Amino acid sequence: MDNLTPEQRSRQMSLVRSKNTKPELFVRKLVFSLGFRYRLHYRRVPGKPDLAFPGKKKVVFVHGCFWHRHEECKLARIPKSRIAFWKEKLERNRDRDQENQRAITALGWKSLVIWECEIGNVARVTKKLKRFLQEKSGWH
């Protein structure tokens, strides 16, 4: 049972942003500090990735664990009210992510997902980003 009224819940949910989230800003600052430059919310690639590196044909998505259904993550729980609605909505998000990943690969681009819950481990995220951005594409 939701402990907020529908109006309070609506107001709360309206505060949720899809761009410029705290995890995204963290990753952007980290990537910049590593010396990489990027394009934001690049519309030329499916899914409008959070960071795009057109010269490298690589993109980075910063996913919220709840919204993108990070498997086996405590942040990816289903709300206790309107369970059928939330399951359907969140599964659509996951399906759309998978479709975008396939389309990105079909275009010859590589992608990396950084999960919200990973942000706390700066060393691990740094290593993951460096490895991804420094690796050479297989066809060069």
JSON list of C-alpha atoms in Angstrom, two decimals:
[
{"chain": "A", "resi": 1, "resn": "MET", "atom": "CA", "xyz": [0.00, 0.00, 0.00]},
{"chain": "A", "resi": 2, "resn": "ASP", "atom": "CA", "xyz": [1.35, 3.40, -0.98]},
{"chain": "A", "resi": 3, "resn": "ASN", "atom": "CA", "xyz": [1.71, 5.76, 1.97]},
{"chain": "A", "resi": 4, "resn": "LEU", "atom": "CA", "xyz": [1.38, 8.83, -0.29]},
{"chain": "A", "resi": 5, "resn": "THR", "atom": "CA", "xyz": [-1.76, 10.23, -1.85]},
{"chain": "A", "resi": 6, "resn": "PRO", "atom": "CA", "xyz": [-1.99, 10.03, -5.65]},
{"chain": "A", "resi": 7, "resn": "GLU", "atom": "CA", "xyz": [-1.24, 13.77, -5.83]},
{"chain": "A", "resi": 8, "resn": "GLN", "atom": "CA", "xyz": [1.83, 13.44, -3.58]},
{"chain": "A", "resi": 9, "resn": "ARG", "atom": "CA", "xyz": [3.05, 10.42, -5.58]},
{"chain": "A", "resi": 10, "resn": "SER", "atom": "CA", "xyz": [2.55, 12.32, -8.85]},
{"chain": "A", "resi": 11, "resn": "ARG", "atom": "CA", "xyz": [4.53, 15.28, -7.52]},
{"chain": "A", "resi": 12, "resn": "GLN", "atom": "CA", "xyz": [7.28, 12.95, -6.28]},
{"chain": "A", "resi": 13, "resn": "MET", "atom": "CA", "xyz": [7.52, 11.11, -9.60]},
{"chain": "A", "resi": 14, "resn": "SER", "atom": "CA", "xyz": [7.62, 14.38, -11.56]},
{"chain": "A", "resi": 15, "resn": "LEU", "atom": "CA", "xyz": [10.93, 15.13, -9.84]},
{"chain": "A", "resi": 16, "resn": "VAL", "atom": "CA", "xyz": [12.56, 12.06, -11.41]},
{"chain": "A", "resi": 17, "resn": "ARG", "atom": "CA", "xyz": [14.78, 13.16, -14.29]},
{"chain": "A", "resi": 18, "resn": "SER", "atom": "CA", "xyz": [16.00, 11.20, -17.28]},
{"chain": "A", "resi": 19, "resn": "LYS", "atom": "CA", "xyz": [18.94, 13.50, -18.01]},
{"chain": "A", "resi": 20, "resn": "ASN", "atom": "CA", "xyz": [21.60, 15.07, -15.82]},
{"chain": "A", "resi": 21, "resn": "THR", "atom": "CA", "xyz": [21.04, 12.70, -12.92]},
{"chain": "A", "resi": 22, "resn": "LYS", "atom": "CA", "xyz": [23.58, 12.54, -10.10]},
{"chain": "A", "resi": 23, "resn": "PRO", "atom": "CA", "xyz": [25.04, 9.23, -11.35]},
{"chain": "A", "resi": 24, "resn": "GLU", "atom": "CA", "xyz": [25.27, 10.64, -14.89]},
{"chain": "A", "resi": 25, "resn": "LEU", "atom": "CA", "xyz": [26.99, 13.82, -13.71]},
{"chain": "A", "resi": 26, "resn": "PHE", "atom": "CA", "xyz": [29.43, 11.70, -11.70]},
{"chain": "A", "resi": 27, "resn": "VAL", "atom": "CA", "xyz": [30.33, 9.61, -14.76]},
{"chain": "A", "resi": 28, "resn": "ARG", "atom": "CA", "xyz": [30.63, 12.69, -16.98]},
{"chain": "A", "resi": 29, "resn": "LYS", "atom": "CA", "xyz": [33.07, 14.35, -14.56]},
{"chain": "A", "resi": 30, "resn": "LEU", "atom": "CA", "xyz": [35.05, 11.13, -14.24]},
{"chain": "A", "resi": 31, "resn": "VAL", "atom": "CA", "xyz": [35.30, 10.63, -18.01]},
{"chain": "A", "resi": 32, "resn": "PHE", "atom": "CA", "xyz": [36.34, 14.27, -18.49]},
{"chain": "A", "resi": 33, "resn": "SER", "atom": "CA", "xyz": [39.00, 13.95, -15.77]},
{"chain": "A", "resi": 34, "resn": "LEU", "atom": "CA", "xyz": [40.39, 10.92, -17.64]},
{"chain": "A", "resi": 35, "resn": "GLY", "atom": "CA", "xyz": [40.93, 13.17, -20.67]},
{"chain": "A", "resi": 36, "resn": "PHE", "atom": "CA", "xyz": [38.09, 11.94, -22.87]},
{"chain": "A", "resi": 37, "resn": "ARG", "atom": "CA", "xyz": [35.67, 14.30, -24.57]},
{"chain": "A", "resi": 38, "resn": "TYR", "atom": "CA", "xyz": [32.16, 13.28, -25.45]},
{"chain": "A", "resi": 39, "resn": "ARG", "atom": "CA", "xyz": [28.79, 14.31, -26.85]},
{"chain": "A", "resi": 40, "resn": "LEU", "atom": "CA", "xyz": [25.74, 14.32, -24.58]},
{"chain": "A", "resi": 41, "resn": "HIS", "atom": "CA", "xyz": [22.47, 12.50, -25.32]},
{"chain": "A", "resi": 42, "resn": "TYR", "atom": "CA", "xyz": [23.58, 11.77, -28.88]},
{"chain": "A", "resi": 43, "resn": "ARG", "atom": "CA", "xyz": [20.46, 11.45, -31.02]},
{"chain": "A", "resi": 44, "resn": "ARG", "atom": "CA", "xyz": [22.24, 9.77, -33.94]},
{"chain": "A", "resi": 45, "resn": "VAL", "atom": "CA", "xyz": [22.52, 6.54, -31.96]},
{"chain": "A", "resi": 46, "resn": "PRO", "atom": "CA", "xyz": [19.51, 4.50, -30.75]},
{"chain": "A", "resi": 47, "resn": "GLY", "atom": "CA", "xyz": [18.54, 5.15, -27.15]},
{"chain": "A", "resi": 48, "resn": "LYS", "atom": "CA", "xyz": [20.13, 8.63, -27.02]},
{"chain": "A", "resi": 49, "resn": "PRO", "atom": "CA", "xyz": [23.09, 7.43, -24.92]},
{"chain": "A", "resi": 50, "resn": "ASP", "atom": "CA", "xyz": [24.20, 9.59, -22.02]},
{"chain": "A", "resi": 51, "resn": "LEU", "atom": "CA", "xyz": [27.72, 9.91, -23.42]},
{"chain": "A", "resi": 52, "resn": "ALA", "atom": "CA", "xyz": [28.81, 9.31, -27.00]},
{"chain": "A", "resi": 53, "resn": "PHE", "atom": "CA", "xyz": [32.27, 9.16, -28.50]},
{"chain": "A", "resi": 54, "resn": "PRO", "atom": "CA", "xyz": [31.54, 9.41, -32.24]},
{"chain": "A", "resi": 55, "resn": "GLY", "atom": "CA", "xyz": [35.20, 9.14, -33.30]},
{"chain": "A", "resi": 56, "resn": "LYS", "atom": "CA", "xyz": [35.52, 5.86, -31.42]},
{"chain": "A", "resi": 57, "resn": "LYS", "atom": "CA", "xyz": [31.98, 4.67, -32.28]},
{"chain": "A", "resi": 58, "resn": "LYS", "atom": "CA", "xyz": [31.35, 4.03, -28.59]},
{"chain": "A", "resi": 59, "resn": "VAL", "atom": "CA", "xyz": [28.58, 5.04, -26.21]},
{"chain": "A", "resi": 60, "resn": "VAL", "atom": "CA", "xyz": [28.05, 4.92, -22.45]},
{"chain": "A", "resi": 61, "resn": "PHE", "atom": "CA", "xyz": [24.68, 4.59, -20.76]},
{"chain": "A", "resi": 62, "resn": "VAL", "atom": "CA", "xyz": [24.31, 5.46, -17.07]},
{"chain": "A", "resi": 63, "resn": "HIS", "atom": "CA", "xyz": [21.32, 3.40, -15.95]},
{"chain": "A", "resi": 64, "resn": "GLY", "atom": "CA", "xyz": [19.29, 3.77, -12.80]},
{"chain": "A", "resi": 65, "resn": "CYS", "atom": "CA", "xyz": [18.94, 0.34, -11.22]},
{"chain": "A", "resi": 66, "resn": "PHE", "atom": "CA", "xyz": [15.21, 0.78, -10.52]},
{"chain": "A", "resi": 67, "resn": "TRP", "atom": "CA", "xyz": [14.18, 2.10, -13.94]},
{"chain": "A", "resi": 68, "resn": "HIS", "atom": "CA", "xyz": [16.31, -0.28, -16.00]},
{"chain": "A", "resi": 69, "resn": "ARG", "atom": "CA", "xyz": [15.87, -3.42, -13.85]},
{"chain": "A", "resi": 70, "resn": "HIS", "atom": "CA", "xyz": [19.42, -4.15, -12.77]},
{"chain": "A", "resi": 71, "resn": "GLU", "atom": "CA", "xyz": [19.23, -7.85, -12.00]},
{"chain": "A", "resi": 72, "resn": "GLU", "atom": "CA", "xyz": [19.91, -8.95, -8.42]},
{"chain": "A", "resi": 73, "resn": "CYS", "atom": "CA", "xyz": [20.28, -5.34, -7.24]},
{"chain": "A", "resi": 74, "resn": "LYS", "atom": "CA", "xyz": [18.45, -4.19, -4.13]},
{"chain": "A", "resi": 75, "resn": "LEU", "atom": "CA", "xyz": [17.66, -0.87, -5.86]},
{"chain": "A", "resi": 76, "resn": "ALA", "atom": "CA", "xyz": [15.66, -2.69, -8.56]},
{"chain": "A", "resi": 77, "resn": "ARG", "atom": "CA", "xyz": [12.76, -3.73, -6.33]},
{"chain": "A", "resi": 78, "resn": "ILE", "atom": "CA", "xyz": [9.15, -3.55, -7.51]},
{"chain": "A", "resi": 79, "resn": "PRO", "atom": "CA", "xyz": [6.97, -1.02, -5.64]},
{"chain": "A", "resi": 80, "resn": "LYS", "atom": "CA", "xyz": [4.37, -2.48, -3.28]},
{"chain": "A", "resi": 81, "resn": "SER", "atom": "CA", "xyz": [1.41, -0.72, -4.86]},
{"chain": "A", "resi": 82, "resn": "ARG", "atom": "CA", "xyz": [0.17, -1.01, -8.45]},
{"chain": "A", "resi": 83, "resn": "ILE", "atom": "CA", "xyz": [2.41, -4.02, -8.93]},
{"chain": "A", "resi": 84, "resn": "ALA", "atom": "CA", "xyz": [1.04, -5.02, -12.36]},
{"chain": "A", "resi": 85, "resn": "PHE", "atom": "CA", "xyz": [1.48, -1.46, -13.68]},
{"chain": "A", "resi": 86, "resn": "TRP", "atom": "CA", "xyz": [5.08, -1.23, -12.48]},
{"chain": "A", "resi": 87, "resn": "LYS", "atom": "CA", "xyz": [6.07, -4.68, -13.72]},
{"chain": "A", "resi": 88, "resn": "GLU", "atom": "CA", "xyz": [4.75, -3.91, -17.19]},
{"chain": "A", "resi": 89, "resn": "LYS", "atom": "CA", "xyz": [6.33, -0.43, -17.30]},
{"chain": "A", "resi": 90, "resn": "LEU", "atom": "CA", "xyz": [9.72, -1.57, -16.07]},
{"chain": "A", "resi": 91, "resn": "GLU", "atom": "CA", "xyz": [9.79, -4.63, -18.36]},
{"chain": "A", "resi": 92, "resn": "ARG", "atom": "CA", "xyz": [9.08, -2.30, -21.32]},
{"chain": "A", "resi": 93, "resn": "ASN", "atom": "CA", "xyz": [12.10, -0.24, -20.25]},
{"chain": "A", "resi": 94, "resn": "ARG", "atom": "CA", "xyz": [14.27, -3.36, -20.15]},
{"chain": "A", "resi": 95, "resn": "ASP", "atom": "CA", "xyz": [12.97, -4.56, -23.54]},
{"chain": "A", "resi": 96, "resn": "ARG", "atom": "CA", "xyz": [13.64, -1.13, -25.08]},
{"chain": "A", "resi": 97, "resn": "ASP", "atom": "CA", "xyz": [17.18, -1.16, -23.66]},
{"chain": "A", "resi": 98, "resn": "GLN", "atom": "CA", "xyz": [17.82, -4.56, -25.26]},
{"chain": "A", "resi": 99, "resn": "GLU", "atom": "CA", "xyz": [16.43, -3.39, -28.62]},
{"chain": "A", "resi": 100, "resn": "ASN", "atom": "CA", "xyz": [18.64, -0.30, -28.48]},
{"chain": "A", "resi": 101, "resn": "GLN", "atom": "CA", "xyz": [21.70, -2.43, -27.64]},
{"chain": "A", "resi": 102, "resn": "ARG", "atom": "CA", "xyz": [21.05, -4.67, -30.66]},
{"chain": "A", "resi": 103, "resn": "ALA", "atom": "CA", "xyz": [20.56, -1.63, -32.94]},
{"chain": "A", "resi": 104, "resn": "ILE", "atom": "CA", "xyz": [23.75, 0.01, -31.65]},
{"chain": "A", "resi": 105, "resn": "THR", "atom": "CA", "xyz": [25.74, -3.18, -32.31]},
{"chain": "A", "resi": 106, "resn": "ALA", "atom": "CA", "xyz": [24.19, -3.49, -35.79]},
{"chain": "A", "resi": 107, "resn": "LEU", "atom": "CA", "xyz": [25.46, 0.02, -36.57]},
{"chain": "A", "resi": 108, "resn": "GLY", "atom": "CA", "xyz": [28.99, -1.07, -35.65]},
{"chain": "A", "resi": 109, "resn": "TRP", "atom": "CA", "xyz": [29.13, 0.82, -32.35]},
{"chain": "A", "resi": 110, "resn": "LYS", "atom": "CA", "xyz": [30.12, -0.55, -28.94]},
{"chain": "A", "resi": 111, "resn": "SER", "atom": "CA", "xyz": [28.26, 0.28, -25.74]},
{"chain": "A", "resi": 112, "resn": "LEU", "atom": "CA", "xyz": [28.90, 0.17, -22.02]},
{"chain": "A", "resi": 113, "resn": "VAL", "atom": "CA", "xyz": [26.39, 0.39, -19.19]},
{"chain": "A", "resi": 114, "resn": "ILE", "atom": "CA", "xyz": [27.35, 1.91, -15.86]},
{"chain": "A", "resi": 115, "resn": "TRP", "atom": "CA", "xyz": [24.79, 1.08, -13.18]},
{"chain": "A", "resi": 116, "resn": "GLU", "atom": "CA", "xyz": [23.71, 3.51, -10.48]},
{"chain": "A", "resi": 117, "resn": "CYS", "atom": "CA", "xyz": [24.82, 1.08, -7.74]},
{"chain": "A", "resi": 118, "resn": "GLU", "atom": "CA", "xyz": [28.35, 0.93, -9.19]},
{"chain": "A", "resi": 119, "resn": "ILE", "atom": "CA", "xyz": [28.96, 4.65, -8.66]},
{"chain": "A", "resi": 120, "resn": "GLY", "atom": "CA", "xyz": [30.05, 4.11, -5.05]},
{"chain": "A", "resi": 121, "resn": "ASN", "atom": "CA", "xyz": [33.13, 2.17, -6.18]},
{"chain": "A", "resi": 122, "resn": "VAL", "atom": "CA", "xyz": [35.07, 4.93, -7.96]},
{"chain": "A", "resi": 123, "resn": "ALA", "atom": "CA", "xyz": [38.15, 2.80, -8.63]},
{"chain": "A", "resi": 124, "resn": "ARG", "atom": "CA", "xyz": [36.09, 0.06, -10.29]},
{"chain": "A", "resi": 125, "resn": "VAL", "atom": "CA", "xyz": [34.09, 2.49, -12.43]},
{"chain": "A", "resi": 126, "resn": "THR", "atom": "CA", "xyz": [37.29, 4.31, -13.43]},
{"chain": "A", "resi": 127, "resn": "LYS", "atom": "CA", "xyz": [38.93, 1.03, -14.48]},
{"chain": "A", "resi": 128, "resn": "LYS", "atom": "CA", "xyz": [35.82, -0.06, -16.39]},
{"chain": "A", "resi": 129, "resn": "LEU", "atom": "CA", "xyz": [35.58, 3.24, -18.28]},
{"chain": "A", "resi": 130, "resn": "LYS", "atom": "CA", "xyz": [39.31, 3.39, -19.07]},
{"chain": "A", "resi": 131, "resn": "ARG", "atom": "CA", "xyz": [39.33, -0.16, -20.40]},
{"chain": "A", "resi": 132, "resn": "PHE", "atom": "CA", "xyz": [36.26, 0.47, -22.56]},
{"chain": "A", "resi": 133, "resn": "LEU", "atom": "CA", "xyz": [37.37, 3.84, -23.94]},
{"chain": "A", "resi": 134, "resn": "GLN", "atom": "CA", "xyz": [41.01, 2.87, -24.56]},
{"chain": "A", "resi": 135, "resn": "GLU", "atom": "CA", "xyz": [40.40, -0.47, -26.27]},
{"chain": "A", "resi": 136, "resn": "LYS", "atom": "CA", "xyz": [40.82, -0.43, -30.01]},
{"chain": "A", "resi": 137, "resn": "SER", "atom": "CA", "xyz": [37.92, -1.44, -32.23]},
{"chain": "A", "resi": 138, "resn": "GLY", "atom": "CA", "xyz": [38.34, -4.87, -33.77]},
{"chain": "A", "resi": 139, "resn": "TRP", "atom": "CA", "xyz": [38.11, -3.71, -37.36]},
{"chain": "A", "resi": 140, "resn": "HIS", "atom": "CA", "xyz": [40.98, -1.18, -37.36]}
]
